[in-house]
Coordinates of N, CA, C and O in Angstrom, one line a residue:
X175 N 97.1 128.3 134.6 CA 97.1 126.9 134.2 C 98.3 126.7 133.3 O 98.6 127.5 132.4
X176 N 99.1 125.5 133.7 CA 99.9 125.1 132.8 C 100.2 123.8 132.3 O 99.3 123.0 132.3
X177 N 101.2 123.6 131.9 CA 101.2 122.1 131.0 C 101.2 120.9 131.8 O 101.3 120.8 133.1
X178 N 101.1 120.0 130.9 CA 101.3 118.6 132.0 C 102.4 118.3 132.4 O 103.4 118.0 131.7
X179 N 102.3 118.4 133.8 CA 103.9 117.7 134.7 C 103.7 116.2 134.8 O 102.6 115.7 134.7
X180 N 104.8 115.4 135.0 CA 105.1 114.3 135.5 C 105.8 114.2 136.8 O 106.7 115.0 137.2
X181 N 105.2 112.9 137.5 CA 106.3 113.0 138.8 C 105.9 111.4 138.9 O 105.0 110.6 138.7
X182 N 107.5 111.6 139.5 CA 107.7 109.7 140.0 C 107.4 109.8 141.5 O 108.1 110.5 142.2
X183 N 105.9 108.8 142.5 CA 105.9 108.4 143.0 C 105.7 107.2 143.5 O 104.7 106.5 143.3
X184 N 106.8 106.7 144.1 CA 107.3 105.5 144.3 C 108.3 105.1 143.4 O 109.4 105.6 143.1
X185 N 107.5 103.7 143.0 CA 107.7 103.2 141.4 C 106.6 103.6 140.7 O 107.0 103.6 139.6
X186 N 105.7 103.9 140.8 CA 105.0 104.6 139.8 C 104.5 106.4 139.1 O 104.1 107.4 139.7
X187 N 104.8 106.3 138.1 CA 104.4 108.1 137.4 C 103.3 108.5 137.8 O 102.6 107.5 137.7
X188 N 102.8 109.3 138.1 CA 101.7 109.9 137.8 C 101.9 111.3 137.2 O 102.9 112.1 137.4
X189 N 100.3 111.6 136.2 CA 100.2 113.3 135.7 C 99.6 113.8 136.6 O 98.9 113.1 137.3
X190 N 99.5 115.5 137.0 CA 98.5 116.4 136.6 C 98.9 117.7 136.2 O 100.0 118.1 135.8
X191 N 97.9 118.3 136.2 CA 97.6 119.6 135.4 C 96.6 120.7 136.3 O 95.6 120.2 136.9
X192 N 96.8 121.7 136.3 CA 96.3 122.4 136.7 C 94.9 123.0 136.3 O 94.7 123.3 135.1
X193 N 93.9 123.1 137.1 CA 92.3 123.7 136.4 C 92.0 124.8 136.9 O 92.9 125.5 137.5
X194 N 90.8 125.1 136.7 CA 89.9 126.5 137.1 C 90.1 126.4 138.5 O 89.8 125.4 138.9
X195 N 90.7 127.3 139.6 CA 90.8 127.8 140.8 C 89.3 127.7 141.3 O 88.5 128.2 140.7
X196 N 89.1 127.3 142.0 CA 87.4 127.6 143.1 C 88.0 128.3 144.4 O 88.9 128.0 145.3
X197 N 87.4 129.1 144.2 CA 87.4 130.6 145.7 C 88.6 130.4 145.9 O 88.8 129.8 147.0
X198 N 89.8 130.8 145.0 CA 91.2 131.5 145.4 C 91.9 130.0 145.3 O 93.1 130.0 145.0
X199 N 91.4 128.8 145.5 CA 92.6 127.7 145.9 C 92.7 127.4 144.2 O 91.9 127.8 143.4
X200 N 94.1 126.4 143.9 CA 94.3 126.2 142.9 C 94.3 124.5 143.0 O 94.8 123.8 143.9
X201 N 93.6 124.4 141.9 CA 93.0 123.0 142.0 C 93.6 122.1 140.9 O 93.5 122.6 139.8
X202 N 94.3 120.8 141.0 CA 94.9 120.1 140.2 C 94.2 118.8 139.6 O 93.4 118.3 140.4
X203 N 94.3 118.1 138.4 CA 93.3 116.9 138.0 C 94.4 115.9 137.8 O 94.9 115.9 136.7
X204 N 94.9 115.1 138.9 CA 95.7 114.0 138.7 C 95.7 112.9 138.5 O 94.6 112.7 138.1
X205 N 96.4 111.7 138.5 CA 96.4 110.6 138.1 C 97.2 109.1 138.2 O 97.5 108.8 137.1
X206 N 97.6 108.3 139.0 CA 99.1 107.8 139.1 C 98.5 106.4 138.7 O 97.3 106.0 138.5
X207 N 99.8 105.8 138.8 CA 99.5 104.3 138.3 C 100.6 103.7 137.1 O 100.6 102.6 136.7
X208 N 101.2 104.7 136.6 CA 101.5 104.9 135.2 C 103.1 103.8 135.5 O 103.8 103.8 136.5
X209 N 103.4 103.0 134.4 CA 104.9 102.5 134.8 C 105.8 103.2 134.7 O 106.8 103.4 135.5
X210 N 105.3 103.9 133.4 CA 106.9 104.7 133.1 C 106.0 106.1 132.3 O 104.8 106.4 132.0
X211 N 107.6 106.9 132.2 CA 107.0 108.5 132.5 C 106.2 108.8 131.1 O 105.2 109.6 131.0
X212 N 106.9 108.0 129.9 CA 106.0 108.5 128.4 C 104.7 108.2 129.0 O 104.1 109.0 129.7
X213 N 104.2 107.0 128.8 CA 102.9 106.8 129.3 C 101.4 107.9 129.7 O 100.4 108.3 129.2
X214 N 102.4 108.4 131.4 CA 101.8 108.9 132.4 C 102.0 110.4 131.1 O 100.9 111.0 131.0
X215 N 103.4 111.2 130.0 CA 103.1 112.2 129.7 C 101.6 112.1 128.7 O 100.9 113.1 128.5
X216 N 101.3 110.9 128.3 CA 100.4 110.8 127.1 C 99.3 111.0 127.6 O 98.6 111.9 127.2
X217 N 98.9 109.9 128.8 CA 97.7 110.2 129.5 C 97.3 111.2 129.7 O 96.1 111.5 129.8
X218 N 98.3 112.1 129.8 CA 98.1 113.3 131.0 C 97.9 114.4 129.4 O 97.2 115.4 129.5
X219 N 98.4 114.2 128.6 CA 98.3 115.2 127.6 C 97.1 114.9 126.9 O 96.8 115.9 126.3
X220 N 96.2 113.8 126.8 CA 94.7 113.3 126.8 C 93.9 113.6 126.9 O 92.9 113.8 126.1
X221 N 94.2 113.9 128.8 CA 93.0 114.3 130.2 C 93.2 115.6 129.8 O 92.1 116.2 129.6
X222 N 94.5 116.4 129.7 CA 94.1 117.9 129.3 C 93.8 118.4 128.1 O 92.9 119.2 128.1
X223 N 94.1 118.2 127.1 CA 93.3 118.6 125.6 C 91.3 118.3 125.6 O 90.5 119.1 125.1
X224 N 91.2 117.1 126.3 CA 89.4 116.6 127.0 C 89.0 117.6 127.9 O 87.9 118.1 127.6
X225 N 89.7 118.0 128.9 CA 89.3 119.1 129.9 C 89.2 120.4 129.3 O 88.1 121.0 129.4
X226 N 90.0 121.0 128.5 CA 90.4 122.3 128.0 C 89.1 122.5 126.9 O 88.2 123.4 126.8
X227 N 89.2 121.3 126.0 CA 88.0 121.7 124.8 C 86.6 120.8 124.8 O 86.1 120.2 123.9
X228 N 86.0 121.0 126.4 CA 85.3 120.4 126.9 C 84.0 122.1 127.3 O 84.3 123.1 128.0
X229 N 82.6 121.7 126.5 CA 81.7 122.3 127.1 C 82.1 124.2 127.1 O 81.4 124.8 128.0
X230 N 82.8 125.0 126.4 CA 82.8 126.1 126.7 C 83.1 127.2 125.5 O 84.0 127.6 124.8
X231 N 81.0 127.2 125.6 CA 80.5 128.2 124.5 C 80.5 129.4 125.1 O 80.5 129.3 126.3
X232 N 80.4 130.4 124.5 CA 80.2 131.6 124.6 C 78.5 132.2 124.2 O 77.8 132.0 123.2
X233 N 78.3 132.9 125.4 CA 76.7 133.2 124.9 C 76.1 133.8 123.5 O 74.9 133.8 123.1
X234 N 77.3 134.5 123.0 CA 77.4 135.1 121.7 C 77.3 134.4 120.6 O 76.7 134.8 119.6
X235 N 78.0 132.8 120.9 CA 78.0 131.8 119.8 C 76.7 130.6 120.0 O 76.3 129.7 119.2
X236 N 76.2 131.1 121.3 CA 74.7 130.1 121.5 C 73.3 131.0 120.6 O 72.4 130.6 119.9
X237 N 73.8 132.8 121.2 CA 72.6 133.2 120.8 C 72.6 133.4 118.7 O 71.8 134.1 118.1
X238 N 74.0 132.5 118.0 CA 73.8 133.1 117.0 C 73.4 131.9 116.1 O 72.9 132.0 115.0
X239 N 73.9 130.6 116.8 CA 73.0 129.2 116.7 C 71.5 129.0 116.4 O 70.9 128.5 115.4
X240 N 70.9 129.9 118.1 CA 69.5 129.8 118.2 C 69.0 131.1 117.1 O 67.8 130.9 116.8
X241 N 69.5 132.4 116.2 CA 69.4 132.9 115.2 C 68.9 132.1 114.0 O 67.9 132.3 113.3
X242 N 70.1 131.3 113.8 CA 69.6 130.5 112.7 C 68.6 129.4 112.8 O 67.8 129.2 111.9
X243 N 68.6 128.9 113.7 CA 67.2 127.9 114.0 C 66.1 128.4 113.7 O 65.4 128.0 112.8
X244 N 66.0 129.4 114.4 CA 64.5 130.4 114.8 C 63.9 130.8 112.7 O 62.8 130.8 112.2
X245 N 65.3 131.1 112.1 CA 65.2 131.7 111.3 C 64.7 130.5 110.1 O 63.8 130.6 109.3
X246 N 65.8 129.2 110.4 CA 65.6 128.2 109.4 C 64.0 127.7 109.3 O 63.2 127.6 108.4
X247 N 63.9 127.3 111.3 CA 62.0 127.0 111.0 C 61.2 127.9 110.6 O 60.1 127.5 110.3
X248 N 61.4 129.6 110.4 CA 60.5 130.4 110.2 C 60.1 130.2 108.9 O 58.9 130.4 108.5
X249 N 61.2 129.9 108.0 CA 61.2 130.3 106.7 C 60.2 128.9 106.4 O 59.3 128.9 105.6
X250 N 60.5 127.7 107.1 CA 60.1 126.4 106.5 C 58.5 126.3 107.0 O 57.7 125.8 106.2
X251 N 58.0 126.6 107.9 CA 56.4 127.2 108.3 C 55.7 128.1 107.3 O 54.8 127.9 106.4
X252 N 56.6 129.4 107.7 CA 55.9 130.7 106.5 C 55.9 130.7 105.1 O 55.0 130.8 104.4
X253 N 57.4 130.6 104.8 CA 57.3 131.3 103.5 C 56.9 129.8 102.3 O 56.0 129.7 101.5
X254 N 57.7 129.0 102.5 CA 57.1 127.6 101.9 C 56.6 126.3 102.3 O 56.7 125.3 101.8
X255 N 56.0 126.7 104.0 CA 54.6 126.2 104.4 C 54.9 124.2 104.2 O 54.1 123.4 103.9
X256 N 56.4 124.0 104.6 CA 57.1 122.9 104.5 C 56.3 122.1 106.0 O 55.8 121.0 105.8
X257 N 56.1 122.7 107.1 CA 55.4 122.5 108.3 C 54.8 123.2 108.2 O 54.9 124.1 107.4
X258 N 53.4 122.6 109.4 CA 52.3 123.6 109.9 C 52.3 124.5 110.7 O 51.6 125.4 110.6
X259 N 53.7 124.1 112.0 CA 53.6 125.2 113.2 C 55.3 125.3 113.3 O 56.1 124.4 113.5
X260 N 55.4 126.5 113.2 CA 57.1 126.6 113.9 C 57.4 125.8 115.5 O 56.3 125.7 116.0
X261 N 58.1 125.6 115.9 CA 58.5 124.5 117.1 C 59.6 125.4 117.4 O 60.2 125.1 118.4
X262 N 60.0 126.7 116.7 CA 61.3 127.3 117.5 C 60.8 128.9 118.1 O 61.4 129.9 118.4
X263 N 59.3 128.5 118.1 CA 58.5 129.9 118.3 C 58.9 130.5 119.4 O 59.3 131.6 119.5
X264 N 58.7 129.3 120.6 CA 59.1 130.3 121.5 C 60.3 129.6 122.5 O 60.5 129.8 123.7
X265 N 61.1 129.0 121.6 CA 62.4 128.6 122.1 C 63.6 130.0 122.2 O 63.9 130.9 121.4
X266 N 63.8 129.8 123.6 CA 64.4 131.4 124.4 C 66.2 130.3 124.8 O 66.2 129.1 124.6
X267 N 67.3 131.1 125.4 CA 68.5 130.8 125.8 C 68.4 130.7 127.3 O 68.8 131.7 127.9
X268 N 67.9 129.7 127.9 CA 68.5 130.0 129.7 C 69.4 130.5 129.7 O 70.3 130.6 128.9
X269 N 69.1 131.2 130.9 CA 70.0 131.8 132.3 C 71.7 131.4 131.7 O 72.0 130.2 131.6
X270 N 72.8 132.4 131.5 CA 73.6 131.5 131.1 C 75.2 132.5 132.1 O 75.5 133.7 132.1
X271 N 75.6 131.6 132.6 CA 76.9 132.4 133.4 C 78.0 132.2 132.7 O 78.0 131.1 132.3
X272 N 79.2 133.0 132.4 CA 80.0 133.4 131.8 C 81.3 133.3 132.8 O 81.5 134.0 133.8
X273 N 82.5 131.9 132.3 CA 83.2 132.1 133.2 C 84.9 132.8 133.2 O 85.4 133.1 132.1
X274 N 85.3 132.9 134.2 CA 86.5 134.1 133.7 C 87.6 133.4 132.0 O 87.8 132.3 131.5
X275 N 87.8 134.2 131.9 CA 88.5 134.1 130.4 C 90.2 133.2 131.3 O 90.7 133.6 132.4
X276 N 90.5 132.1 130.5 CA 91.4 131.6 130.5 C 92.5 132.1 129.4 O 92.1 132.6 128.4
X277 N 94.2 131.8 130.0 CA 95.2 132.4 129.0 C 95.3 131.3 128.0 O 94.9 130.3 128.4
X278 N 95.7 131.3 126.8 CA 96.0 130.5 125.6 C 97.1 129.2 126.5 O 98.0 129.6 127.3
X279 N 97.0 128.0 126.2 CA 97.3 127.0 126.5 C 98.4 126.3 125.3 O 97.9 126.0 124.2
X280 N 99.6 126.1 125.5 CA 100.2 125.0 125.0 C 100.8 124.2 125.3 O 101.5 124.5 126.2
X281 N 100.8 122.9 124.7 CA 101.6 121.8 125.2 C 103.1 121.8 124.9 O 103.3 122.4 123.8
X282 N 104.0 121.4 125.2 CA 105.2 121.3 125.0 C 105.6 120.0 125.2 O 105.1 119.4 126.1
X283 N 106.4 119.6 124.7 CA 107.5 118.4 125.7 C 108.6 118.8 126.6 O 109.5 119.6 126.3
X284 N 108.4 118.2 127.5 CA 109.9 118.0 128.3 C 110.9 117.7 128.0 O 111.8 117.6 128.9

């Protein structure tokens, strides 16, 4: 994955940027329409900062979340009886798939 390109088609700019590959192909998130090229760089530097820090936890940082939960309602049930029934008794982590590690990302200008 790399930074946001610009390209002039026609008269109009468009961005994209490169994403996660599906089964070997390399897959791009594009965009056109743009008048002029700052524009189309801004948009496009937008749509990638949204995609990049979009949705991707690590199971390590879900299961240490659901730690404290489990732990917060235990204490407020048991020990000073704040509630009647814990609600995180038998809350468990779905099935969770792990996807390949991406290289560190920076933006630059052109």
């Amino acid at each position: 994955m790399r930074k946001v390109l610009v390209k002039k088609r026609g008269k109009y700019y468009q961005y994209q940027f490169e994403i996660a590959s599906q089964g070997g192909k390399r897959k791009w998130k594009t965009k056109s329409g743009f008048l002029n090229r700052a524009s189309a760089y801004y948009a496009g530097c937008i749509a990638y900062n949204e995609y990049t820090q979009t949705g991707r936890y690590t199971k390590k940082y879900l299961c240490s979340i659901l730690k404290v939960v489990k732990s917060s309602f235990t204490y407020a049930a048991d020990v000073i009886e704040f509630i009647k029934n814990n609600p995180s008794f038998k809350t468990k982590i779905s099935k969770y798939e792990t996807k390949e590690k991406d290289s560190v990302h920076i933006l630059t200008k052109y």
